[in-house]
Short mmCIF file of C-alpha atoms in Angstrom, two decimals:
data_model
loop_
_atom_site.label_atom_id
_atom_site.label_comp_id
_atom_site.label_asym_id
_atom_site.label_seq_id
_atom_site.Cartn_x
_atom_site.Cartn_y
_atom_site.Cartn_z
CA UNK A 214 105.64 90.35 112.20
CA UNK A 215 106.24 90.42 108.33
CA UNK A 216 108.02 94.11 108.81
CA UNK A 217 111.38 92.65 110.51
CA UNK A 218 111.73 90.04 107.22
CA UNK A 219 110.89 92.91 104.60
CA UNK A 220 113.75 94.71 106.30
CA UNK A 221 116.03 92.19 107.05
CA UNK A 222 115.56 91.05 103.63
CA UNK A 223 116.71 94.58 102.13
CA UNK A 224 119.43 94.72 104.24
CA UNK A 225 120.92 91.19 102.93
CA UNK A 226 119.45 92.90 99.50
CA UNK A 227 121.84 95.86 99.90
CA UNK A 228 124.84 94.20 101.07
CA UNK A 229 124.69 91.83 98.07
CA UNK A 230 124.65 94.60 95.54
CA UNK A 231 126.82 96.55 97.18
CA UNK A 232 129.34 94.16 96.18
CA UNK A 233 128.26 93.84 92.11
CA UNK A 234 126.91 97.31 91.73
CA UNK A 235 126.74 96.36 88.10
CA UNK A 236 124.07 93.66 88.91
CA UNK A 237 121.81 96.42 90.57
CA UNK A 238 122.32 99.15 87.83
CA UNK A 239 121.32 96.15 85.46
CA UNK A 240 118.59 95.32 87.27
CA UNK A 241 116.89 98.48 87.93
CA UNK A 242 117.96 99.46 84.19
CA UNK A 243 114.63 97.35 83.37
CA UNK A 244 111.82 98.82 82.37
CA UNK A 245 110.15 102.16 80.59
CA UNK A 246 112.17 104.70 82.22
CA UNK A 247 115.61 105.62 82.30
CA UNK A 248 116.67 106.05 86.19
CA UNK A 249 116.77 109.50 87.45
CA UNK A 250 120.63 109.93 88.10
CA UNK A 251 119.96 111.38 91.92
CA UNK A 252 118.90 107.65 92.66
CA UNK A 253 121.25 105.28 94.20
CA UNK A 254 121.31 102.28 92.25
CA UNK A 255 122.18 99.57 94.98
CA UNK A 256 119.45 101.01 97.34
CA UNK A 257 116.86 100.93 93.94
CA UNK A 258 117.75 97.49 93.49
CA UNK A 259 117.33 96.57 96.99
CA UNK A 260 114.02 97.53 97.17
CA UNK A 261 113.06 96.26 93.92
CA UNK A 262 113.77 93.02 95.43
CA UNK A 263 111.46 93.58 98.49
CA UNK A 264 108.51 94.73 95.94
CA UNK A 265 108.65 92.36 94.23
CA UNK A 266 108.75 89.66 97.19
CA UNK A 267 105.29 91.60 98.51
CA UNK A 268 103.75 91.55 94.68
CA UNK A 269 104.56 87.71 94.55
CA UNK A 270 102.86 86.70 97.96
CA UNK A 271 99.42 85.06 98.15
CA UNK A 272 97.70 87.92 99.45
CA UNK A 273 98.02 90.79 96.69
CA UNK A 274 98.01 88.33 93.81
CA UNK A 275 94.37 88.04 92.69
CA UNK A 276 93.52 84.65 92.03
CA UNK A 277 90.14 82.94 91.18
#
């Protein structure tokens, strides 16, 4: 039941940076890597937001 929010939640993702493209290549311009130039930015940035939805939930953060 969680797979129709992930992808609902890219697709509202993707239509948001598709309208500030400079916000996504901002956003995925974080981090240790340059990004390879064959990668669309918006659609990087769009998932970016879903990983880091899963990475924050309850389940995969270990806690005590």
């Amino acid at each position: 039941e969680e797979v129709p929010l992930l992808v609902d939640l890219y697709a509202k993702h993707r239509a948001e940076f598709s309208k500030d493209a400079q916000a996504a290549r901002k956003l995925v311009a974080t981090g240790e890597r340059p990004v390879p130039a064959d990668l669309d930015a918006i659609e990087l940035a769009a998932w970016t937001s879903v990983a880091r939805v899963i990475l924050n939930l309850h389940e995969t953060i270990t806690r005590n």
